[in-house]
XYZ file of C-alpha atoms in Angstrom:
719
model
C 108.929 -149.439 252.950
C 109.977 -147.279 250.164
C 109.520 -143.913 249.384
C 107.679 -144.657 246.279
C 105.083 -146.514 248.366
C 104.263 -143.673 250.294
C 103.454 -141.566 247.349
C 99.679 -140.633 247.163
C 97.723 -138.581 244.482
C 93.866 -138.101 245.049
C 91.653 -135.440 243.667
C 89.330 -133.724 246.059
C 87.293 -130.354 246.930
C 88.126 -127.855 249.606
C 85.586 -125.542 250.697
C 86.716 -122.594 253.009
C 87.430 -118.969 253.565
C 90.358 -117.256 252.360
C 92.972 -116.365 255.174
C 95.623 -114.863 253.021
C 97.128 -114.600 249.627
C 100.760 -114.324 248.225
C 100.751 -113.384 244.732
C 104.271 -113.892 244.113
C 104.053 -117.699 245.496
C 100.699 -118.028 243.893
C 99.270 -119.743 247.007
C 96.601 -118.834 249.495
C 95.424 -120.030 252.832
C 92.097 -121.607 253.249
C 89.918 -122.254 256.652
C 87.473 -124.803 256.103
C 83.977 -124.695 257.901
C 85.200 -126.650 260.623
C 88.126 -124.791 261.226
C 90.938 -126.788 259.608
C 93.896 -124.491 258.003
C 95.077 -125.245 254.454
C 97.624 -123.723 251.949
C 96.204 -124.112 248.270
C 98.607 -123.719 245.434
C 96.983 -121.804 242.363
C 98.394 -123.461 239.431
C 98.941 -121.467 236.202
C 96.336 -123.433 234.194
C 93.883 -122.978 236.983
C 90.398 -121.701 236.124
C 87.447 -119.970 238.238
C 84.008 -118.998 238.041
C 81.057 -117.638 239.924
C 78.081 -119.921 240.517
C 75.238 -119.234 238.297
C 71.767 -120.013 238.188
C 69.547 -122.128 235.863
C 69.307 -120.355 232.754
C 72.360 -118.122 233.292
C 75.337 -118.334 230.897
C 78.780 -119.546 232.255
C 80.346 -116.990 234.370
C 83.921 -116.977 233.711
C 86.479 -115.156 235.940
C 89.743 -116.770 235.501
C 91.535 -113.600 234.468
C 90.080 -112.290 237.708
C 91.142 -114.911 240.160
C 93.978 -113.602 241.909
C 92.095 -110.184 242.496
C 89.269 -112.050 243.783
C 91.216 -114.198 246.483
C 90.579 -111.553 248.931
C 90.591 -112.400 252.892
C 87.385 -113.741 254.462
C 86.105 -114.805 250.771
C 84.210 -118.339 250.811
C 85.087 -120.595 248.012
C 85.332 -124.036 246.784
C 88.738 -125.217 245.362
C 88.976 -128.496 243.340
C 92.470 -130.081 242.551
C 95.065 -132.585 243.206
C 96.419 -133.693 246.335
C 99.931 -134.958 246.432
C 101.150 -136.921 249.498
C 104.579 -138.079 249.924
C 106.786 -138.897 252.796
C 107.106 -135.752 255.001
C 105.126 -133.660 252.604
C 101.715 -132.649 250.920
C 100.812 -130.212 248.333
C 97.396 -129.398 247.250
C 97.320 -127.830 243.868
C 93.998 -126.026 242.907
C 92.268 -126.546 239.204
C 89.115 -125.223 239.451
C 87.743 -122.310 241.885
C 84.285 -121.540 242.515
C 83.065 -118.600 243.972
C 79.400 -117.993 245.360
C 80.145 -114.500 246.245
C 80.303 -111.790 243.488
C 82.141 -109.563 245.774
C 82.871 -110.374 249.399
C 79.545 -110.633 251.433
C 77.499 -110.650 248.326
C 76.194 -114.082 247.735
C 74.717 -114.689 244.547
C 71.633 -116.530 246.032
C 70.731 -113.576 248.183
C 69.722 -111.573 245.150
C 65.891 -111.323 245.422
C 65.106 -112.813 241.909
C 67.917 -115.859 242.096
C 65.239 -118.471 243.575
C 62.120 -117.036 241.640
C 64.434 -117.656 238.626
C 65.363 -120.915 239.608
C 61.855 -122.039 240.570
C 60.724 -121.370 237.221
C 63.462 -123.338 235.345
C 62.730 -126.446 237.719
C 59.189 -126.235 237.096
C 59.493 -125.995 233.438
C 61.918 -128.943 233.376
C 59.361 -131.028 234.800
C 56.689 -129.761 232.538
C 58.663 -130.224 229.348
C 59.496 -133.889 230.752
C 55.981 -135.188 231.578
C 53.773 -132.931 229.194
C 56.442 -132.414 225.922
C 53.476 -131.631 223.895
C 52.283 -128.946 226.301
C 48.860 -130.703 227.216
C 48.589 -131.040 230.721
C 46.838 -134.674 230.359
C 48.229 -136.468 233.751
C 47.235 -139.958 231.958
C 50.770 -139.391 230.191
C 52.383 -138.648 233.590
C 55.163 -141.285 234.306
C 56.795 -141.643 237.771
C 60.183 -142.163 236.263
C 62.128 -139.463 234.505
C 65.586 -139.985 233.086
C 68.419 -137.414 233.595
C 67.645 -135.353 230.593
C 63.846 -135.288 231.446
C 62.355 -137.933 229.376
C 60.224 -140.923 230.085
C 61.979 -144.164 230.482
C 61.400 -146.820 227.718
C 59.971 -149.408 230.033
C 57.516 -146.988 231.222
C 55.760 -146.591 227.791
C 54.752 -150.148 227.871
C 50.919 -151.668 228.291
C 50.898 -151.111 231.965
C 52.212 -148.320 233.625
C 52.337 -147.437 237.196
C 51.236 -143.896 238.539
C 52.182 -143.184 242.131
C 49.905 -140.923 243.981
C 52.585 -139.422 246.337
C 54.533 -138.415 243.356
C 52.030 -136.786 241.394
C 50.993 -134.989 244.485
C 54.651 -133.639 244.826
C 54.950 -132.599 241.477
C 51.685 -130.915 241.752
C 52.860 -129.162 244.963
C 55.965 -128.154 243.050
C 54.145 -126.547 240.162
C 51.663 -124.563 242.723
C 54.792 -123.277 244.421
C 56.266 -121.880 241.035
C 52.874 -120.352 240.361
C 52.950 -118.405 243.987
C 56.748 -117.221 242.785
C 55.984 -116.249 239.408
C 52.294 -115.870 238.680
C 53.137 -117.812 235.212
C 49.848 -119.502 234.190
C 51.297 -122.538 232.892
C 52.349 -123.713 236.326
C 48.849 -123.167 238.127
C 46.873 -124.949 235.103
C 49.427 -127.992 235.491
C 48.810 -127.916 239.260
C 45.100 -127.794 239.016
C 44.670 -130.519 236.388
C 47.045 -132.452 238.522
C 44.761 -131.977 241.616
C 41.525 -133.070 239.565
C 43.432 -136.130 238.445
C 44.537 -136.880 241.839
C 40.787 -136.328 243.197
C 39.159 -138.275 240.253
C 41.519 -141.508 240.061
C 43.290 -141.679 243.469
C 40.911 -140.482 246.112
C 38.284 -142.702 247.636
C 35.538 -140.394 249.600
C 34.132 -142.779 251.962
C 30.633 -140.967 252.989
C 29.587 -143.678 255.427
C 32.651 -143.470 257.633
C 33.176 -139.620 256.931
C 36.655 -140.144 255.550
C 38.854 -139.775 252.550
C 41.750 -141.851 251.961
C 44.225 -142.403 248.897
C 45.067 -145.103 246.756
C 48.981 -145.998 246.614
C 48.800 -145.510 242.931
C 47.007 -146.653 239.953
C 47.972 -148.878 236.961
C 47.244 -147.346 233.547
C 45.980 -150.171 231.116
C 44.931 -150.079 227.490
C 41.454 -150.866 228.970
C 41.633 -147.934 231.470
C 42.898 -147.862 234.984
C 43.145 -150.081 237.981
C 43.566 -148.625 241.487
C 46.616 -149.936 243.804
C 45.357 -149.669 247.275
C 47.954 -150.932 249.533
C 51.375 -149.864 249.242
C 53.686 -151.903 247.317
C 56.805 -150.938 248.308
C 59.307 -153.053 250.419
C 58.978 -151.096 253.765
C 55.479 -150.699 253.548
C 54.325 -153.652 251.681
C 50.432 -154.688 251.716
C 49.691 -151.790 254.445
C 48.677 -148.123 254.148
C 51.373 -146.413 255.392
C 50.543 -142.823 256.807
C 53.060 -140.897 254.972
C 51.704 -141.691 251.758
C 48.303 -140.465 253.119
C 50.157 -137.341 254.339
C 51.899 -136.450 251.165
C 48.671 -137.192 248.795
C 47.655 -133.913 250.445
C 50.839 -132.074 249.810
C 49.958 -131.015 246.274
C 46.366 -130.321 246.472
C 46.716 -128.425 249.802
C 49.220 -126.029 248.105
C 46.964 -125.413 245.062
C 44.249 -124.649 247.773
C 46.322 -121.799 248.730
C 46.298 -120.289 245.503
C 42.711 -120.724 244.460
C 40.824 -121.436 247.839
C 38.839 -124.530 245.895
C 36.437 -125.596 248.904
C 36.167 -128.878 247.362
C 40.385 -129.413 248.059
C 39.448 -128.186 251.916
C 36.899 -131.047 252.154
C 39.366 -133.617 251.186
C 41.966 -132.119 253.648
C 39.148 -132.275 256.336
C 38.209 -135.860 255.398
C 41.705 -137.063 255.233
C 42.630 -135.425 258.704
C 39.680 -137.332 259.893
C 40.942 -140.493 258.531
C 44.163 -139.754 260.617
C 42.096 -139.071 263.692
C 40.105 -141.883 263.686
C 42.410 -144.672 262.501
C 45.897 -143.678 262.815
C 45.764 -141.660 265.899
C 47.009 -143.555 269.403
C 44.196 -142.567 271.803
C 46.072 -144.109 274.723
C 49.849 -143.138 274.412
C 49.180 -140.214 271.696
C 50.773 -139.625 268.457
C 50.086 -141.392 265.307
C 50.712 -144.782 264.188
C 53.037 -145.317 261.179
C 50.969 -148.085 259.209
C 47.303 -149.454 258.880
C 46.386 -152.874 258.187
C 44.364 -152.468 254.651
C 41.370 -154.606 255.421
C 40.684 -153.867 259.094
C 42.112 -150.543 259.217
C 43.810 -151.552 262.322
C 47.323 -150.241 263.179
C 47.905 -153.463 265.615
C 47.039 -155.788 262.939
C 49.463 -158.963 263.053
C 49.406 -158.725 259.217
C 51.647 -155.896 259.475
C 54.666 -157.711 260.784
C 57.319 -155.185 261.852
C 55.091 -152.297 260.992
C 52.645 -153.358 263.848
C 52.146 -150.741 266.556
C 54.768 -148.368 265.512
C 55.214 -144.861 265.105
C 58.119 -142.916 263.322
C 59.104 -139.157 262.249
C 56.854 -139.566 259.160
C 53.891 -140.330 260.886
C 54.189 -137.730 263.574
C 56.332 -134.790 262.264
C 55.647 -134.891 258.622
C 52.269 -133.299 258.993
C 53.546 -130.069 259.703
C 55.802 -129.443 256.220
C 53.736 -131.657 253.703
C 50.142 -130.211 254.320
C 49.452 -128.756 257.784
C 51.121 -125.286 258.107
C 49.944 -124.637 254.225
C 46.391 -125.381 255.233
C 46.594 -123.146 258.408
C 48.308 -120.327 256.032
C 45.280 -120.575 254.136
C 42.355 -120.715 256.648
C 43.568 -119.816 259.910
C 41.677 -122.220 261.320
C 42.341 -123.042 265.093
C 41.860 -126.858 264.555
C 44.626 -126.848 262.128
C 46.714 -124.591 264.625
C 46.133 -126.971 267.593
C 47.415 -130.107 265.535
C 50.468 -128.134 264.805
C 50.987 -127.469 268.446
C 50.180 -131.353 269.103
C 52.828 -132.281 266.704
C 55.471 -129.805 268.083
C 54.586 -130.874 271.282
C 55.244 -134.425 270.586
C 58.404 -133.971 268.953
C 59.782 -132.072 271.717
C 58.748 -134.880 274.067
C 59.578 -137.842 272.409
C 62.109 -137.505 269.647
C 65.385 -135.778 271.483
C 67.853 -138.473 272.693
C 70.547 -136.775 274.438
C 72.866 -137.883 276.046
C 72.175 -141.220 274.435
C 73.166 -139.599 271.013
C 73.305 -136.056 269.418
C 70.465 -137.474 266.997
C 66.952 -137.730 267.204
C 65.206 -140.901 267.816
C 63.090 -141.486 264.677
C 61.384 -145.003 265.329
C 59.264 -145.967 268.381
C 57.026 -148.783 269.644
C 53.314 -147.940 270.565
C 54.520 -146.774 274.052
C 57.239 -144.816 272.736
C 59.962 -147.059 273.681
C 62.574 -146.742 270.964
C 62.617 -149.349 268.238
C 66.348 -149.729 267.391
C 65.965 -153.055 265.199
C 63.552 -151.953 262.558
C 64.423 -152.917 258.986
C 67.219 -150.524 257.178
C 67.092 -148.134 259.955
C 68.042 -149.926 263.161
C 69.908 -147.479 265.208
C 70.708 -144.953 262.426
C 70.103 -141.198 261.876
C 68.867 -139.567 258.669
C 70.520 -136.192 258.967
C 67.839 -134.333 257.160
C 65.244 -135.295 259.402
C 67.297 -133.921 262.444
C 67.632 -130.679 260.361
C 63.714 -130.715 259.362
C 62.842 -130.761 262.971
C 64.906 -127.690 263.799
C 63.336 -126.022 260.774
C 59.806 -127.028 261.536
C 59.743 -126.498 265.376
C 61.070 -122.947 264.489
C 58.150 -122.371 262.148
C 55.777 -123.528 264.638
C 57.293 -121.638 267.447
C 56.063 -118.475 265.375
C 52.330 -119.597 266.022
C 52.648 -121.120 269.450
C 55.428 -119.377 271.119
C 56.646 -122.158 273.650
C 60.238 -121.679 274.722
C 60.996 -125.496 274.390
C 60.432 -125.582 270.942
C 62.957 -122.824 270.188
C 65.561 -124.650 272.865
C 64.989 -127.707 271.091
C 65.399 -126.306 267.588
C 68.537 -124.490 268.593
C 70.142 -127.466 270.237
C 69.780 -129.619 267.341
C 71.121 -126.895 265.298
C 74.148 -126.583 267.368
C 74.677 -130.344 267.323
C 74.163 -131.083 264.168
C 77.322 -129.688 261.884
C 79.771 -131.630 263.841
C 77.984 -134.909 263.291
C 76.253 -134.376 260.005
C 78.019 -131.866 257.825
C 80.947 -132.033 255.631
C 83.383 -129.687 257.430
C 85.882 -129.936 254.825
C 83.958 -129.708 251.625
C 80.581 -128.324 252.965
C 77.551 -129.862 252.351
C 75.458 -132.395 254.269
C 75.663 -136.240 254.667
C 72.540 -138.883 254.230
C 72.490 -141.628 256.935
C 74.899 -142.184 259.771
C 74.991 -144.420 262.783
C 73.455 -142.804 265.835
C 76.369 -143.824 267.958
C 79.833 -142.953 267.487
C 82.501 -145.265 266.564
C 84.327 -146.279 269.661
C 87.629 -146.049 268.154
C 87.447 -142.854 266.235
C 84.492 -141.030 267.672
C 83.065 -140.511 264.008
C 79.557 -141.237 263.503
C 80.046 -143.455 260.331
C 78.167 -143.618 257.087
C 75.816 -146.306 256.826
C 76.015 -146.830 253.009
C 78.144 -143.951 251.542
C 79.195 -140.372 252.012
C 77.053 -138.943 248.949
C 74.826 -136.065 249.583
C 71.145 -135.925 248.636
C 69.488 -132.942 247.123
C 66.812 -132.974 249.917
C 68.913 -133.191 252.904
C 70.849 -130.048 251.496
C 67.378 -128.063 251.316
C 66.706 -129.078 255.009
C 70.035 -127.701 256.014
C 69.463 -124.286 254.249
C 66.000 -123.681 255.462
C 66.922 -124.714 259.070
C 69.824 -122.341 259.028
C 68.075 -119.622 257.341
C 65.173 -119.484 259.463
C 67.186 -119.629 262.489
C 69.140 -116.807 261.377
C 66.242 -114.836 260.523
C 64.727 -115.338 263.854
C 67.841 -115.330 266.281
C 70.171 -113.038 264.479
C 72.829 -115.332 265.280
C 75.857 -115.062 262.815
C 76.759 -118.614 263.276
C 73.316 -119.638 261.735
C 73.885 -117.310 258.960
C 77.011 -118.591 258.164
C 76.057 -122.304 258.177
C 72.738 -121.370 255.994
C 75.264 -119.756 253.399
C 77.707 -122.560 253.435
C 74.693 -124.839 252.654
C 73.280 -122.876 250.050
C 76.830 -122.198 248.296
C 77.182 -126.063 248.100
C 74.152 -126.663 246.869
C 73.554 -124.002 244.032
C 77.484 -124.874 243.054
C 76.994 -128.369 242.519
C 73.216 -129.624 242.500
C 72.074 -127.408 239.394
C 72.149 -129.128 236.034
C 72.897 -126.834 233.469
C 72.952 -129.108 230.374
C 69.857 -130.961 230.735
C 68.238 -128.807 233.294
C 66.784 -129.649 237.087
C 68.613 -130.747 240.131
C 70.710 -133.786 240.591
C 69.494 -136.288 242.828
C 72.648 -136.778 244.589
C 76.550 -135.739 244.379
C 79.530 -137.503 245.819
C 81.085 -135.859 248.853
C 83.484 -133.692 246.564
C 80.360 -132.125 244.535
C 80.680 -134.293 241.488
C 77.333 -135.568 240.315
C 76.401 -139.210 240.988
C 74.688 -140.699 238.160
C 74.153 -144.243 238.446
C 71.316 -146.476 239.121
C 68.136 -144.798 240.347
C 70.211 -141.696 241.530
C 70.653 -141.164 237.990
C 67.008 -140.320 237.537
C 65.375 -136.814 238.114
C 61.787 -138.222 238.498
C 61.357 -141.294 240.874
C 59.272 -142.217 243.938
C 61.392 -139.843 245.889
C 62.233 -137.058 243.409
C 59.458 -135.170 241.469
C 60.127 -131.435 241.905
C 58.645 -130.891 245.723
C 61.978 -130.579 247.727
C 63.679 -128.232 245.089
C 60.731 -125.983 244.750
C 59.851 -125.945 248.346
C 63.658 -124.724 248.570
C 63.336 -122.068 246.168
C 59.965 -120.632 247.877
C 61.183 -120.736 251.374
C 64.592 -119.396 250.622
C 63.005 -116.402 248.626
C 60.686 -115.936 251.750
C 63.331 -116.409 254.501
C 66.124 -114.226 252.755
C 63.947 -111.436 251.846
C 61.650 -111.016 254.910
C 63.517 -112.270 257.856
C 66.849 -111.266 257.009
C 65.293 -107.838 255.652
C 66.898 -107.747 252.198
C 63.928 -107.448 249.561
C 60.053 -107.352 249.225
C 58.604 -110.736 248.271
C 56.028 -110.784 245.534
C 53.153 -113.591 245.597
C 50.464 -114.539 243.170
C 47.161 -116.060 244.096
C 44.099 -116.747 241.929
C 40.785 -117.616 243.902
C 37.302 -117.119 243.266
C 36.316 -114.651 245.849
C 33.263 -115.898 246.773
C 34.619 -119.288 247.550
C 36.673 -117.690 250.459
C 34.945 -117.141 253.824
C 34.080 -113.537 253.996
C 36.170 -113.109 250.751
C 39.096 -113.101 252.925
C 42.408 -114.181 251.452
C 45.267 -114.946 253.391
C 48.592 -114.320 251.977
C 51.088 -115.059 254.454
C 53.909 -116.811 253.043
C 54.905 -119.165 255.904
C 54.650 -118.965 259.679
C 56.816 -116.039 260.723
C 57.337 -114.426 263.657
C 54.701 -111.910 264.581
C 55.296 -108.508 263.383
C 58.241 -109.632 260.916
C 56.553 -108.604 257.617
C 54.116 -106.356 256.171
C 52.006 -106.477 253.405
C 52.563 -103.074 251.601
C 50.807 -103.393 248.136
C 48.197 -105.469 246.344
C 46.928 -105.774 242.688
C 43.755 -107.124 241.701
C 43.662 -108.276 237.859
C 46.490 -105.952 237.489
C 44.916 -102.841 239.194
C 46.051 -101.473 242.382
C 44.148 -102.425 245.220
C 43.701 -100.841 248.774
C 41.239 -103.131 250.714
C 44.002 -105.068 252.727
C 45.037 -105.526 256.122
C 48.956 -104.934 256.243
C 49.475 -106.369 259.799
C 47.482 -109.271 259.341
C 48.440 -110.051 255.723
C 45.187 -110.577 254.407
C 43.225 -109.018 251.508
C 39.400 -108.446 251.407
C 38.171 -109.189 247.683
C 35.184 -107.789 245.921
C 32.510 -110.098 245.358
C 32.748 -112.250 242.446
C 32.194 -115.812 241.359
C 35.071 -115.974 238.843
C 38.699 -116.423 239.278
C 40.580 -112.916 240.014
C 44.400 -112.281 239.501
C 45.787 -111.164 242.937
C 49.615 -110.317 243.209
C 50.872 -109.014 246.512
C 54.042 -107.603 247.909
C 55.237 -107.963 251.343
C 58.194 -106.389 252.957
C 60.362 -106.946 256.229
C 58.701 -104.838 258.798
C 62.309 -103.797 259.981
C 63.628 -103.144 256.300
C 66.032 -99.964 256.762
C 66.080 -99.241 252.983
C 63.014 -99.614 250.817
C 63.841 -98.992 247.288
C 61.319 -98.884 244.294
C 61.744 -98.499 240.652
C 59.522 -98.069 237.890
C 59.566 -97.113 234.117
C 57.567 -94.748 232.568
C 58.567 -94.637 228.920
C 62.025 -93.597 228.865
C 62.035 -92.189 232.253
C 63.139 -94.340 235.428
C 61.764 -93.468 238.849
C 63.672 -94.650 241.714
C 62.164 -93.960 245.300
C 64.279 -94.456 248.398
C 62.758 -94.609 252.130
C 65.241 -95.336 254.999
C 68.875 -94.909 255.392
C 71.223 -95.419 252.595
C 74.681 -96.325 254.797
C 77.417 -98.641 254.398
C 75.327 -101.791 255.253
C 72.764 -100.781 252.393
C 75.255 -99.702 250.153
C 75.363 -102.992 248.306
C 71.351 -103.098 247.927
C 71.405 -99.567 246.569
C 74.246 -100.382 243.878
C 72.329 -103.523 242.765
C 68.977 -101.630 242.220
C 70.618 -98.587 240.731
C 72.495 -101.093 238.489
C 69.491 -102.979 237.291
C 67.769 -99.337 236.452
C 70.617 -98.068 234.447
C 70.909 -101.493 232.656
C 67.590 -100.579 231.040
C 69.137 -97.586 229.604
C 66.481 -94.765 230.535
C 66.690 -91.366 229.053
C 65.779 -89.549 232.416
C 66.427 -91.017 235.816
C 64.301 -89.147 238.548
C 65.122 -89.757 242.122
C 62.291 -89.375 244.790
C 64.539 -89.019 247.992
C 61.894 -87.005 250.156
C 62.017 -90.097 252.770
C 65.500 -90.779 252.710
C 66.933 -89.904 256.206
C 70.639 -90.490 255.484
C 72.679 -90.758 252.575
C 76.506 -92.028 252.989
C 79.372 -90.435 250.896
C 79.604 -93.973 249.234
C 76.156 -93.857 247.933
C 76.807 -90.515 246.683
C 79.857 -91.431 244.590
C 78.029 -94.562 243.240
C 75.682 -91.879 241.718
C 78.219 -89.859 240.217
C 79.751 -93.111 238.926
C 76.595 -94.282 237.074
C 76.166 -90.610 235.974
C 79.225 -90.623 234.220
C 78.708 -94.007 232.820
C 75.154 -92.953 231.641
C 76.258 -90.213 229.321
C 75.601 -86.519 228.791
C 72.296 -87.055 227.406
C 70.724 -88.741 230.450
C 69.505 -86.469 233.226
C 69.732 -87.283 236.949
C 66.918 -85.423 238.594
C 65.942 -84.893 242.419
C 62.210 -84.943 242.289
C 60.089 -83.172 245.433
C 62.037 -82.424 248.244
C 64.710 -83.629 250.387
C 66.826 -83.726 253.370
C 69.045 -80.244 252.943
C 72.276 -82.411 253.982
C 71.160 -84.893 251.093
C 70.135 -82.297 248.478
C 73.074 -79.975 249.227
C 75.915 -83.009 248.808
C 74.050 -84.224 245.527
C 73.671 -80.624 244.267
C 77.207 -79.585 245.054
C 78.528 -82.231 242.668
C 77.011 -80.407 239.632
C 75.782 -83.461 238.249
C 71.963 -83.357 239.224
C 68.971 -81.280 238.663
C 66.602 -80.358 241.235
C 63.001 -80.250 240.227
C 59.683 -79.904 242.022
C 60.470 -78.173 245.226
C 58.220 -79.674 247.892
C 56.081 -81.385 245.539
C 56.028 -84.828 247.219
C 53.335 -87.470 248.765
C 54.665 -87.689 252.202
C 53.522 -86.041 255.320
């Protein structure tokens, strides 16, 4: 074989941590997430950038690339791999940094996910309702890459799918929770009304509610589509369609407390209990015959007397956890416990496979011949189990929930993630290839947006509840890959799929940003819960949420504002505003607000903080004066947070900065130096003033710099 035939040139992405850098040779070492070591050559025309959010400008760092290649820093390197007989070389052409500085990941800024949520929600509003009128008769299931309706969906008959509308309603309601922007709630409420009016069947005689697969919009009105018309579920009523019909209305219910929505939830759950439940073996069947509502009907074919992940586990994330958060009802809590018990008992499949078993016959024997799934694993479903078992454990503290969740989390990286480039795969064989030991890809090695979400949330919540640094590493790597490659800065929204190397895959239905599978649900759920877990479980920053209930609609006018199922005592409700005014009638430990009487909607804004937050900082502006209050310790671990908030305050160019330090128990030398640095940058006309009392060592250290004024003596509000 000739030497020429041994040459190979390919492009690829490497992810990893810098191990060393040689400036004279312009090369650095990179250790991949799975521990492989590489030498990366930095070409003279290489460019670099920092990961940016939707709505942000491009952040070029090409001129600083060399100085940013610090040991331990995580990055993505896209380049050319040259291979020849006896050698290989990787030349980096593009470097992407998820960290602004070592350890300071861009997506851990408290506003990152809030900003992203607003941008994604606005993308869908523009695409579905370009005239700004939230008339859901104009909704189309399919949206193009740029967010417009497909031409063939402007024809005479238009199919609207119940679940796709419900998923978008969920996303819009979630965006309101994070932002308080009226347009998102207005669209979510009108979408909920549209679902209730056109896609809901309230069977008074049977005491149940069920939901159509969809409706066809025609020139003469609309006609319902009762049974599913998807290939996997054709002419059946699938449980997952009924489950996801509740997703959007339930999230809207959390905000508004509308009792009509709660009635729909209760009566749909009654459908589940009466017709889908298996009274003999437990769990829920996956499909019903649409005529007899019988899960064992012969007409169901391969779906006859079957159970699967969607019919058992999807209750929790789609509606049940949110219904419990809004009501605190014991029956919802009991169904969550039953769901988790069933998952723990039936789904794990070791030592047969590291992946859970996803499909079953009525007696819970595995079904490994069904349709496309056969004996295959959906990676995201395994991660989803980890995430939701950890959530439910906060409500029902059973050791087996934590053990199962952590075991799956321990197994998944080696069999479901890309250890070379980062990111998570789609569908793989549950059994390893006997020759290579690899769980081979079923269709492709592309990476879907929703499976990245499951990884981020699974490892974030584990990092926040177990303090295991390995979980935090995996969460950060997954969030880095997602934010580096899935955000569409040109057209908006997020991509459906990317290639293994992160380049968007834009063919067929995966080119769409609105489809049966994609409607803002997962992307906005990710924003909401990433903000929650990062802020409240990892102890970084407060989380602000928005509600708009009618007080008299709530039992005892009690608004429940817990953002998710979090371990008891991990978060506190610290501040509340009703219609823009501070409000004191709330329980900080129970995370509830007792609202005043009233039959009209009120705007409720709440601020939650980690119970163990070491440094609490608040900034307010009073004309040209900025007030910065600090409570806790400002040491090396909190220095990044201190610098960020101080920098944000100074960016507003105040004429005077007042520091309230009466509850600051420690301030390290680096923090004092940061104050001096900012004082110098601010100019001579800006006063830095210590107001009230401060610990003598803190006050003396600041005053000794001759850069601060002391005012107010012991005039402060603490005891």
